Each structure stands twice: as C-alpha cells, then as structure tokens.
PDB file of C-alpha atoms in Angstrom:
ATOM      1  CA  MET A   6       0.027  -0.012  -0.213  1.00  0.00           C
ATOM      2  CA  THR A   7       1.670   3.378  -0.951  1.00  0.00           C
ATOM      3  CA  HIS A   8       1.721   6.385   1.549  1.00  0.00           C
ATOM      4  CA  GLU A   9      -0.789   8.017  -0.833  1.00  0.00           C
ATOM      5  CA  SER A  10      -3.412   5.282  -0.841  1.00  0.00           C
ATOM      6  CA  ARG A  11      -3.252   5.282   3.335  1.00  0.00           C
ATOM      7  CA  ASN A  12      -4.704   9.157   3.107  1.00  0.00           C
ATOM      8  CA  PRO A  13      -8.151   8.311   4.353  1.00  0.00           C
ATOM      9  CA  HIS A  14      -9.709  11.077   2.348  1.00  0.00           C
ATOM     10  CA  LYS A  15      -8.893   9.521  -0.506  1.00  0.00           C
ATOM     11  CA  GLN A  16     -10.199   6.056  -0.142  1.00  0.00           C
ATOM     12  CA  LYS A  17     -13.338   5.299  -1.728  1.00  0.00           C
ATOM     13  CA  ILE A  18     -13.842   2.065   0.150  1.00  0.00           C
ATOM     14  CA  LEU A  19     -12.759   1.956   3.795  1.00  0.00           C
ATOM     15  CA  TRP A  20     -13.870  -1.568   4.318  1.00  0.00           C
ATOM     16  CA  SER A  21     -15.659  -4.389   2.992  1.00  0.00           C
ATOM     17  CA  SER A  22     -16.323  -7.727   3.991  1.00  0.00           C
ATOM     18  CA  ILE A  23     -18.119 -11.391   2.952  1.00  0.00           C
ATOM     19  CA  SER A  24     -20.029 -13.169   4.805  1.00  0.00           C
ATOM     20  CA  ARG A  25     -21.663 -16.533   5.329  1.00  0.00           C
ATOM     21  CA  ASN A  26     -24.894 -16.133   6.917  1.00  0.00           C
ATOM     22  CA  LYS A  27     -23.924 -14.141  10.142  1.00  0.00           C
ATOM     23  CA  THR A  28     -20.095 -15.566  10.194  1.00  0.00           C
ATOM     24  CA  ILE A  29     -18.052 -12.787   8.860  1.00  0.00           C
ATOM     25  CA  LEU A  30     -15.518 -15.220   6.938  1.00  0.00           C
ATOM     26  CA  VAL A  31     -12.995 -12.131   5.325  1.00  0.00           C
ATOM     27  CA  GLU A  32     -12.828  -8.561   6.061  1.00  0.00           C
ATOM     28  CA  ALA A  33     -10.395  -6.143   4.773  1.00  0.00           C
ATOM     29  CA  GLY A  34     -10.153  -2.133   5.801  1.00  0.00           C
ATOM     30  CA  GLY A  35      -9.906   0.083   8.974  1.00  0.00           C
ATOM     31  CA  ASP A  36     -11.511   2.967  10.444  1.00  0.00           C
ATOM     32  CA  PRO A  37      -9.866   6.043  10.457  1.00  0.00           C
ATOM     33  CA  PHE A  38     -12.592   8.297  11.414  1.00  0.00           C
ATOM     34  CA  HIS A  39     -12.912   7.525  15.133  1.00  0.00           C
ATOM     35  CA  GLY A  40     -15.652   4.555  14.757  1.00  0.00           C
ATOM     36  CA  ALA A  41     -17.420   5.979  12.289  1.00  0.00           C
ATOM     37  CA  VAL A  42     -16.672   3.124   9.600  1.00  0.00           C
ATOM     38  CA  SER A  43     -17.486   0.307  12.076  1.00  0.00           C
ATOM     39  CA  ARG A  44     -20.734   1.595  13.252  1.00  0.00           C
ATOM     40  CA  ALA A  45     -21.647   1.871   9.348  1.00  0.00           C
ATOM     41  CA  ALA A  46     -20.449  -1.565   9.014  1.00  0.00           C
ATOM     42  CA  LYS A  47     -22.442  -2.969  11.626  1.00  0.00           C
ATOM     43  CA  ALA A  48     -25.571  -0.908  11.060  1.00  0.00           C
ATOM     44  CA  ILE A  49     -25.571  -2.560   7.237  1.00  0.00           C
ATOM     45  CA  LEU A  50     -24.544  -6.088   8.432  1.00  0.00           C
ATOM     46  CA  ALA A  51     -27.572  -5.872  11.036  1.00  0.00           C
ATOM     47  CA  LYS A  52     -30.127  -5.335   7.806  1.00  0.00           C
ATOM     48  CA  LYS A  53     -32.435  -7.955   7.043  1.00  0.00           C
ATOM     49  CA  ASN A  54     -30.852 -10.383   3.938  1.00  0.00           C
ATOM     50  CA  THR A  55     -33.215  -9.425   0.994  1.00  0.00           C
ATOM     51  CA  PRO A  56     -33.118 -10.251  -2.337  1.00  0.00           C
ATOM     52  CA  GLY A  57     -31.634  -7.203  -3.586  1.00  0.00           C
ATOM     53  CA  TRP A  58     -29.369  -4.190  -2.454  1.00  0.00           C
ATOM     54  CA  GLU A  59     -29.441  -2.818   1.309  1.00  0.00           C
ATOM     55  CA  TYR A  60     -28.212   0.713   1.902  1.00  0.00           C
ATOM     56  CA  HIS A  61     -27.313   2.807   5.006  1.00  0.00           C
ATOM     57  CA  THR A  62     -26.150   6.564   5.720  1.00  0.00           C
ATOM     58  CA  LEU A  63     -24.092   7.285   8.733  1.00  0.00           C
ATOM     59  CA  LYS A  64     -26.415   8.804  10.962  1.00  0.00           C
ATOM     60  CA  PRO A  65     -25.805  12.188  13.132  1.00  0.00           C
ATOM     61  CA  ARG A  66     -25.220  11.485  16.619  1.00  0.00           C
ATOM     62  CA  ASN A  67     -26.930  13.795  19.376  1.00  0.00           C
ATOM     63  CA  GLY A  68     -28.565  15.606  15.922  1.00  0.00           C
ATOM     64  CA  ARG A  69     -25.259  16.146  14.272  1.00  0.00           C
ATOM     65  CA  LEU A  70     -22.447  13.998  12.928  1.00  0.00           C
ATOM     66  CA  ARG A  71     -19.241  14.332  15.247  1.00  0.00           C
ATOM     67  CA  ARG A  72     -16.375  16.400  13.340  1.00  0.00           C
ATOM     68  CA  ARG A  73     -13.217  16.511  14.707  1.00  0.00           C
ATOM     69  CA  LEU A  74      -9.664  17.126  13.695  1.00  0.00           C
ATOM     70  CA  LEU A  75      -8.136  13.469  12.472  1.00  0.00           C
ATOM     71  CA  PRO A  76      -4.881  12.965  14.379  1.00  0.00           C
ATOM     72  CA  CYS A  77      -1.422  13.585  12.165  1.00  0.00           C
ATOM     73  CA  THR A  78       0.131  10.359  12.626  1.00  0.00           C
ATOM     74  CA  LYS A  79       3.323   8.924  10.520  1.00  0.00           C
ATOM     75  CA  SER A  80       1.042   5.776   9.555  1.00  0.00           C
ATOM     76  CA  ILE A  81      -1.317   8.567   7.388  1.00  0.00           C
ATOM     77  CA  SER A  82      -0.958  11.123   5.175  1.00  0.00           C
ATOM     78  CA  PRO A  83      -1.288  14.759   6.857  1.00  0.00           C
ATOM     79  CA  CYS A  84      -5.113  15.718   7.395  1.00  0.00           C
ATOM     80  CA  PRO A  85      -6.178  18.151   4.981  1.00  0.00           C
ATOM     81  CA  LYS A  86      -7.475  21.543   6.128  1.00  0.00           C
ATOM     82  CA  THR A  87     -11.427  20.554   6.631  1.00  0.00           C
ATOM     83  CA  GLY A  88      -9.854  17.590   8.807  1.00  0.00           C
ATOM     84  CA  LYS A  89     -13.441  16.619   9.138  1.00  0.00           C
ATOM     85  CA  ILE A  90     -15.245  13.228   9.395  1.00  0.00           C
ATOM     86  CA  PRO A  91     -17.392  12.700   6.248  1.00  0.00           C
ATOM     87  CA  ARG A  92     -20.966  11.127   6.226  1.00  0.00           C
ATOM     88  CA  LEU A  93     -20.217   7.772   5.487  1.00  0.00           C
ATOM     89  CA  ARG A  94     -22.538   5.058   3.552  1.00  0.00           C
ATOM     90  CA  ALA A  95     -22.679   1.741   3.436  1.00  0.00           C
ATOM     91  CA  ILE A  96     -24.020  -1.180   0.924  1.00  0.00           C
ATOM     92  CA  LYS A  97     -24.580  -4.819   0.782  1.00  0.00           C
ATOM     93  CA  PHE A  98     -25.724  -7.994  -1.151  1.00  0.00           C
ATOM     94  CA  HIS A  99     -27.103 -11.379  -0.737  1.00  0.00           C
ATOM     95  CA  VAL A 100     -26.749 -14.043  -2.634  1.00  0.00           C
ATOM     96  CA  PHE A 101     -28.926 -16.703  -1.925  1.00  0.00           C
ATOM     97  CA  GLU A 102     -27.671 -20.281  -2.479  1.00  0.00           C
ATOM     98  CA  GLN A 103     -29.472 -22.214  -5.021  1.00  0.00           C
ATOM     99  CA  TYR A 104     -30.451 -25.939  -3.697  1.00  0.00           C
ATOM    100  CA  SER A 105     -28.692 -28.758  -6.168  1.00  0.00           C
ATOM    101  CA  GLU A 106     -31.033 -31.219  -7.911  1.00  0.00           C
ATOM    102  CA  GLU A 107     -29.052 -33.960  -6.828  1.00  0.00           C
ATOM    103  CA  GLY A 108     -28.840 -33.414  -2.842  1.00  0.00           C
ATOM    104  CA  ASP A 109     -31.602 -33.976  -0.806  1.00  0.00           C
ATOM    105  CA  PHE A 110     -33.450 -31.089  -0.998  1.00  0.00           C
ATOM    106  CA  GLU A 111     -36.053 -31.940   2.262  1.00  0.00           C
ATOM    107  CA  ASP A 112     -32.442 -32.324   4.300  1.00  0.00           C
ATOM    108  CA  GLU A 113     -31.343 -29.040   3.667  1.00  0.00           C
ATOM    109  CA  LEU A 114     -34.922 -27.117   4.026  1.00  0.00           C
ATOM    110  CA  PHE A 115     -34.239 -28.139   7.675  1.00  0.00           C
ATOM    111  CA  THR A 116     -31.005 -26.744   8.019  1.00  0.00           C
ATOM    112  CA  GLN A 117     -30.331 -23.182   7.823  1.00  0.00           C
ATOM    113  CA  PRO A 118     -30.450 -21.773   4.088  1.00  0.00           C
ATOM    114  CA  ILE A 119     -27.066 -20.174   2.982  1.00  0.00           C
ATOM    115  CA  VAL A 120     -26.983 -16.720   2.352  1.00  0.00           C
ATOM    116  CA  TRP A 121     -23.624 -14.932   1.013  1.00  0.00           C
ATOM    117  CA  ILE A 122     -23.368 -11.372   2.111  1.00  0.00           C
ATOM    118  CA  PHE A 123     -21.080  -9.002   0.663  1.00  0.00           C
ATOM    119  CA  ALA A 124     -20.955  -5.732   1.991  1.00  0.00           C
ATOM    120  CA  ALA A 125     -18.764  -2.235   1.911  1.00  0.00           C
ATOM    121  CA  VAL A 126     -18.540   0.584   3.745  1.00  0.00           C
ATOM    122  CA  TYR A 127     -17.360   3.460   1.643  1.00  0.00           C
ATOM    123  CA  ASN A 128     -16.481   7.522   1.371  1.00  0.00           C
ATOM    124  CA  PRO A 129     -18.609   9.494  -1.137  1.00  0.00           C
ATOM    125  CA  GLU A 130     -16.826  12.541  -0.334  1.00  0.00           C
ATOM    126  CA  ALA A 131     -12.981  10.743  -1.364  1.00  0.00           C
ATOM    127  CA  SER A 132     -11.361  13.553  -3.573  1.00  0.00           C
ATOM    128  CA  THR A 133     -10.294  10.496  -5.937  1.00  0.00           C
ATOM    129  CA  TRP A 134     -14.080  10.206  -7.241  1.00  0.00           C
ATOM    130  CA  GLU A 135     -13.950  10.996 -10.936  1.00  0.00           C
ATOM    131  CA  ASP A 136     -17.597  11.474 -10.869  1.00  0.00           C
ATOM    132  CA  SER A 137     -19.234  11.863  -7.388  1.00  0.00           C
ATOM    133  CA  THR A 138     -22.882  11.120  -9.450  1.00  0.00           C
ATOM    134  CA  ASN A 139     -21.563   7.614  -9.570  1.00  0.00           C
ATOM    135  CA  THR A 140     -20.181   6.790  -6.464  1.00  0.00           C
ATOM    136  CA  GLU A 141     -22.743   4.025  -5.576  1.00  0.00           C
ATOM    137  CA  ALA A 142     -22.438   2.724  -9.206  1.00  0.00           C
ATOM    138  CA  ASP A 143     -18.764   2.260  -8.422  1.00  0.00           C
ATOM    139  CA  VAL A 144     -19.056   0.295  -4.921  1.00  0.00           C
ATOM    140  CA  LYS A 145     -21.806  -1.700  -6.437  1.00  0.00           C
ATOM    141  CA  GLY A 146     -19.387  -2.930  -9.537  1.00  0.00           C
ATOM    142  CA  PHE A 147     -16.508  -3.563  -6.758  1.00  0.00           C
ATOM    143  CA  ILE A 148     -19.280  -5.864  -4.952  1.00  0.00           C
ATOM    144  CA  GLN A 149     -20.060  -7.114  -8.051  1.00  0.00           C
ATOM    145  CA  GLN A 150     -16.170  -8.316  -8.568  1.00  0.00           C
ATOM    146  CA  MET A 151     -16.067  -9.877  -5.126  1.00  0.00           C
ATOM    147  CA  ILE A 152     -19.119 -12.200  -6.107  1.00  0.00           C
ATOM    148  CA  ASP A 153     -17.449 -13.187  -9.495  1.00  0.00           C
ATOM    149  CA  LEU A 154     -14.117 -13.717  -7.734  1.00  0.00           C
ATOM    150  CA  THR A 155     -15.216 -15.582  -5.084  1.00  0.00           C
ATOM    151  CA  ALA A 156     -18.323 -17.496  -7.046  1.00  0.00           C
ATOM    152  CA  MET A 157     -16.027 -21.013  -7.285  1.00  0.00           C
ATOM    153  CA  PRO A 158     -14.515 -21.397  -3.807  1.00  0.00           C
ATOM    154  CA  ARG A 159     -18.085 -20.237  -2.316  1.00  0.00           C
ATOM    155  CA  LEU A 160     -18.772 -23.766  -3.749  1.00  0.00           C
ATOM    156  CA  ILE A 161     -16.207 -26.195  -3.169  1.00  0.00           C
ATOM    157  CA  ASP A 162     -13.985 -24.531  -0.624  1.00  0.00           C
ATOM    158  CA  ASP A 163     -15.004 -25.953   3.271  1.00  0.00           C
ATOM    159  CA  ASN A 164     -13.567 -22.890   4.544  1.00  0.00           C
ATOM    160  CA  TRP A 165     -16.113 -21.217   2.666  1.00  0.00           C
ATOM    161  CA  ARG A 166     -19.149 -23.379   3.179  1.00  0.00           C
ATOM    162  CA  HIS A 167     -18.160 -24.466   6.743  1.00  0.00           C
ATOM    163  CA  GLY A 168     -15.851 -22.368   8.338  1.00  0.00           C
ATOM    164  CA  PRO A 169     -15.514 -20.133  11.587  1.00  0.00           C
ATOM    165  CA  THR A 170     -15.317 -16.688  11.885  1.00  0.00           C
ATOM    166  CA  MET A 171     -12.497 -15.130   9.933  1.00  0.00           C
ATOM    167  CA  ALA A 172     -12.112 -18.909   8.360  1.00  0.00           C
ATOM    168  CA  CYS A 173     -10.735 -17.190   4.745  1.00  0.00           C
ATOM    169  CA  GLN A 174      -9.124 -14.451   6.773  1.00  0.00           C
ATOM    170  CA  THR A 175      -5.372 -15.561   5.626  1.00  0.00           C
ATOM    171  CA  SER A 176      -6.346 -16.851   2.332  1.00  0.00           C
ATOM    172  CA  PHE A 177      -8.424 -14.103   0.841  1.00  0.00           C
ATOM    173  CA  ALA A 178      -8.443 -10.916   3.277  1.00  0.00           C
ATOM    174  CA  SER A 179      -4.882  -9.327   0.857  1.00  0.00           C
ATOM    175  CA  GLU A 180      -6.797  -9.995  -2.331  1.00  0.00           C
ATOM    176  CA  LEU A 181     -10.386  -8.219  -1.049  1.00  0.00           C
ATOM    177  CA  LEU A 182      -7.972  -4.852   0.169  1.00  0.00           C
ATOM    178  CA  GLN A 183      -5.976  -5.318  -3.005  1.00  0.00           C
ATOM    179  CA  ARG A 184      -8.873  -4.690  -5.189  1.00  0.00           C
ATOM    180  CA  MET A 185     -10.163  -2.226  -2.678  1.00  0.00           C
ATOM    181  CA  GLU A 186      -7.193  -0.422  -3.368  1.00  0.00           C
ATOM    182  CA  ASP A 187      -7.289  -1.013  -6.989  1.00  0.00           C
ATOM    183  CA  GLU A 188     -10.815   0.759  -6.996  1.00  0.00           C
ATOM    184  CA  THR A 189      -9.680   4.139  -5.348  1.00  0.00           C
ATOM    185  CA  PHE A 190      -7.364   4.534  -8.426  1.00  0.00           C
ATOM    186  CA  SER A 191      -9.350   3.094 -11.138  1.00  0.00           C
ATOM    187  CA  SER A 192     -11.343   5.241 -13.220  1.00  0.00           C
ATOM    188  CA  SER A 193     -15.174   4.257 -14.141  1.00  0.00           C
ATOM    189  CA  MET A 194     -16.034   3.071 -17.368  1.00  0.00           C
ATOM    190  CA  THR A 195     -19.492   2.791 -18.825  1.00  0.00           C
ATOM    191  CA  SER A 196     -19.527  -0.232 -19.826  1.00  0.00           C
ATOM    192  CA  GLU A 197     -18.610  -2.061 -17.152  1.00  0.00           C
ATOM    193  CA  MET A 198     -21.043  -0.352 -14.857  1.00  0.00           C
ATOM    194  CA  THR A 199     -23.693  -1.298 -17.826  1.00  0.00           C
ATOM    195  CA  GLN A 200     -22.400  -4.975 -17.281  1.00  0.00           C
ATOM    196  CA  CYS A 201     -22.470  -4.600 -13.659  1.00  0.00           C
ATOM    197  CA  LYS A 202     -26.071  -3.671 -13.716  1.00  0.00           C
ATOM    198  CA  GLN A 203     -26.953  -6.595 -15.851  1.00  0.00           C
ATOM    199  CA  ASP A 204     -25.339  -8.858 -13.598  1.00  0.00           C
ATOM    200  CA  ASN A 205     -26.753  -7.483 -10.532  1.00  0.00           C
ATOM    201  CA  LYS A 206     -30.490  -8.096 -12.419  1.00  0.00           C
ATOM    202  CA  ALA A 207     -29.712 -11.770 -13.003  1.00  0.00           C
ATOM    203  CA  LEU A 208     -28.558 -11.896  -9.423  1.00  0.00           C
ATOM    204  CA  ILE A 209     -31.573 -10.634  -8.061  1.00  0.00           C
ATOM    205  CA  LYS A 210     -33.680 -12.451 -10.194  1.00  0.00           C
ATOM    206  CA  SER A 211     -31.580 -15.622  -9.240  1.00  0.00           C
ATOM    207  CA  ASN A 212     -32.080 -14.531  -5.686  1.00  0.00           C
ATOM    208  CA  ILE A 213     -35.972 -14.206  -5.839  1.00  0.00           C
ATOM    209  CA  SER A 214     -36.280 -17.643  -7.714  1.00  0.00           C
ATOM    210  CA  ALA A 215     -34.371 -18.939  -4.648  1.00  0.00           C
ATOM    211  CA  ILE A 216     -36.424 -17.840  -1.935  1.00  0.00           C
ATOM    212  CA  LEU A 217     -39.984 -18.766  -3.786  1.00  0.00           C
ATOM    213  CA  GLU A 218     -38.236 -22.225  -4.467  1.00  0.00           C
ATOM    214  CA  ARG A 219     -37.825 -22.784  -0.805  1.00  0.00           C
ATOM    215  CA  GLU A 220     -41.052 -21.281   0.557  1.00  0.00           C
ATOM    216  CA  ASP A 221     -42.866 -23.861  -2.764  1.00  0.00           C
ATOM    217  CA  GLN A 222     -40.776 -27.150  -0.889  1.00  0.00           C
ATOM    218  CA  LEU A 223     -41.646 -25.635   2.761  1.00  0.00           C
ATOM    219  CA  ARG A 224     -44.989 -25.505   1.801  1.00  0.00           C
ATOM    220  CA  GLU A 225     -45.464 -28.957  -0.209  1.00  0.00           C
ATOM    221  CA  ILE A 226     -43.666 -30.703   3.143  1.00  0.00           C
ATOM    222  CA  GLN A 227     -46.102 -28.876   5.708  1.00  0.00           C
ATOM    223  CA  GLU A 228     -48.871 -30.374   3.720  1.00  0.00           C
ATOM    224  CA  ARG A 229     -47.329 -33.813   3.522  1.00  0.00           C
ATOM    225  CA  THR A 230     -46.483 -33.302   7.441  1.00  0.00           C
ATOM    226  CA  ARG A 231     -49.926 -32.443   7.798  1.00  0.00           C
ATOM    227  CA  LYS A 232     -51.090 -35.662   5.867  1.00  0.00           C
ATOM    228  CA  LEU A 233     -48.774 -38.011   7.740  1.00  0.00           C
ATOM    229  CA  GLU A 234     -50.008 -36.748  11.114  1.00  0.00           C
ATOM    230  CA  ALA A 235     -53.748 -37.422  10.228  1.00  0.00           C
ATOM    231  CA  MET A 236     -52.845 -40.587   9.066  1.00  0.00           C
ATOM    232  CA  SER A 237     -50.806 -41.312  12.452  1.00  0.00           C
ATOM    233  CA  ASP A 238     -53.952 -40.084  14.278  1.00  0.00           C
ATOM    234  CA  SER A 239     -55.910 -42.394  12.540  1.00  0.00           C
ATOM    235  CA  PHE A 240     -53.995 -45.402  12.789  1.00  0.00           C
ATOM    236  CA  ARG A 241     -53.536 -44.736  16.860  1.00  0.00           C
ATOM    237  CA  LYS A 242     -57.220 -44.681  17.214  1.00  0.00           C
ATOM    238  CA  LYS A 243     -57.779 -47.984  14.949  1.00  0.00           C
ATOM    239  CA  VAL A 244     -54.844 -49.351  17.478  1.00  0.00           C
ATOM    240  CA  ARG A 245     -56.954 -48.323  20.292  1.00  0.00           C
ATOM    241  CA  GLY A 246     -60.054 -50.036  19.116  1.00  0.00           C
ATOM    242  CA  ILE A 247     -58.019 -52.841  18.383  1.00  0.00           C
ATOM    243  CA  ARG A 248     -56.412 -53.390  22.073  1.00  0.00           C
ATOM    244  CA  ARG A 249     -60.081 -51.945  23.351  1.00  0.00           C
ATOM    245  CA  ARG A 250     -61.422 -55.425  21.478  1.00  0.00           C
ATOM    246  CA  ILE A 251     -58.707 -58.200  22.648  1.00  0.00           C
ATOM    247  CA  MET A 252     -59.124 -56.869  26.432  1.00  0.00           C
ATOM    248  CA  ILE A 253     -63.254 -57.303  26.160  1.00  0.00           C
ATOM    249  CA  GLN A 254     -62.212 -60.503  24.363  1.00  0.00           C
ATOM    250  CA  HIS A 255     -60.188 -61.707  27.224  1.00  0.00           C
ATOM    251  CA  ALA A 256     -62.144 -60.681  29.851  1.00  0.00           C
ATOM    252  CA  LYS A 257     -65.375 -63.004  28.301  1.00  0.00           C
ATOM    253  CA  ARG A 258     -62.586 -65.992  28.104  1.00  0.00           C
ATOM    254  CA  GLY A 259     -62.055 -65.102  31.740  1.00  0.00           C
ATOM    255  CA  LEU A 260     -65.315 -65.028  32.738  1.00  0.00           C
ATOM    256  CA  VAL A 261     -66.099 -68.855  31.162  1.00  0.00           C
ATOM    257  CA  VAL A 262     -62.437 -70.035  32.617  1.00  0.00           C
ATOM    258  CA  GLY A 263     -63.883 -68.733  36.285  1.00  0.00           C
ATOM    259  CA  SER A 264     -67.278 -70.028  35.436  1.00  0.00           C
ATOM    260  CA  LEU A 265     -65.904 -73.560  34.330  1.00  0.00           C
ATOM    261  CA  VAL A 266     -63.476 -74.071  37.176  1.00  0.00           C
ATOM    262  CA  THR A 267     -66.363 -72.951  39.721  1.00  0.00           C
ATOM    263  CA  THR A 268     -68.742 -75.659  38.382  1.00  0.00           C
ATOM    264  CA  ALA A 269     -65.657 -77.897  38.615  1.00  0.00           C
ATOM    265  CA  VAL A 270     -64.882 -77.458  42.257  1.00  0.00           C
ATOM    266  CA  GLY A 271     -68.717 -77.572  43.049  1.00  0.00           C
ATOM    267  CA  LEU A 272     -68.742 -80.963  41.336  1.00  0.00           C
ATOM    268  CA  CYS A 273     -65.715 -82.387  43.087  1.00  0.00           C
ATOM    269  CA  VAL A 274     -67.176 -81.250  46.396  1.00  0.00           C
ATOM    270  CA  ALA A 275     -70.966 -82.335  45.574  1.00  0.00           C
ATOM    271  CA  ILE A 276     -69.945 -86.018  43.942  1.00  0.00           C
ATOM    272  CA  PRO A 277     -68.141 -87.016  47.313  1.00  0.00           C
ATOM    273  CA  ILE A 278     -71.052 -86.238  49.429  1.00  0.00           C
ATOM    274  CA  ILE A 279     -73.999 -87.860  47.216  1.00  0.00           C
ATOM    275  CA  VAL A 280     -71.313 -91.138  47.263  1.00  0.00           C
ATOM    276  CA  ALA A 281     -71.466 -90.635  50.886  1.00  0.00           C
ATOM    277  CA  LEU A 282     -75.293 -90.591  51.133  1.00  0.00           C
TER     278      LEU A 282
END
C-alpha cells in the first residue's frame, strides 16, 4: 500500500467483508474516522437479508455528526485543512444459494439456508472520485467483482462453506484489500457499469427464484407432514380400538374359564357327598 493510498480522505472503499449468513469469513480495511466506519459496518450487516441491495447512511449522533480533526500520524498522510469526518455510506448485496437437484432437498430445508453477504463501507466525499454522482454504482461494481471472484471457492472450498469466523482471512484478505486499493485509483468505465447492472439484475432474479422455490418446497413438506399426522392419528385410533376388543375378548374368556373352574370345584365337592349318602 502506497503512502498516498493511506490518506483516508482519498480512499473510496474504507471497509469490506464477505459473510456466510451471520459468520464473517473475511474482511479488509480500517477505521480512520474515530469509529464511524465500524458503526456503518455494523448497521449495514444488521439489516435484513433481501433479494436485492441494502443501504445505510451514517446517521448523526445527538443531532449532528461528530466532526473533528483527524490525528496526524506517520501512518497516514497529513490531514487536509478541513479534517472533517465525512458522512459515510454502506451497501451490501445478498446471494441466496440455489439448491442442487442432486442433493437431498428435504434434508437441506431443515438446515439454515446459505446466504452470502457482500458488504462495503465507502466515502462518497473521497477526493479520488472522478464523478461524484456515480459513487454508488462504482461500489456496486466492486461488490459484483467480489461475487464473481469468489464464485468457485464458495461452491467447493470447505472454509467458505463450513468455516468459523474469519476462516478465509488468511487466504483472501490480501486479495480483498488489493481490490479495494485498485478501486480507489481506477477510473469508472461506462461499459463495465452497464455489465455490472445486468449482472446485478440477473443475481436479483436468481435470489427471488431461490426464495420462492424454498417457500414452495416448505409448503409442500408442511402439507405432507399434515397428511402424515392425520394418518398417524387415524392409525392410533385404530390401534386403541383393536386393543379394546382384545381386552374385552380376554375378559369374556376369563369369565368362561372362571365359571368352568367354579363348576368343576362344585362337582368335586358334591360328588363325594352324594356317594357318602
């Protein structure tokens, strides 16, 4: 990282991360604005998972943003004259994983579905933006690159699919950080932005299809479960009826056997008496 790129007022993307559901697998960037980046990151990650984009703009504290001079240290470039904390923005996109036709769909339904979350916090006031009206589109393009770049490992790499928090930090953090730096000093290209929009639309449609497919399958399984429960209740009633009949038959047999035994005992007592007479 060059000395120039460390100036927080020039960095476009200040922080980014990739998560699997609520597990952050890799993140890159820093928080040079006295906790503002962290607050924006937590706020965007806390938003509900949806098929499309989610946004967050850093809200003022106590009615206004805290604005103060940044500390001038050797680790960053000298503070500009304003030295103010910008109104940071955050954005994220979700990729709902499609189910494989070869897999056991019913088993997958009873586990938490995988939703990949790509998030970023950026500074719309950074001095390196060529066109301040396209800041959001540029960040969306960066996120689209991350989606494409991780498509294969998200399918086959065990760390991505099952790893704990920061499982991919060692293998991918440097790549993520480099892409952020490249974004800071790259120029916007209309053709790339157009392609990005098309890819985003395709992903949104795919997410909606995945959500609807899961809901349909859940309804089907719920209906199947309801029918099985009804059959189970009917079976239990039949079993109770059979047991009742068996118990009645046993009781009747007991009465018959008891009567025979009583008669036999009576005869055994009566016969000697009659003979004696």
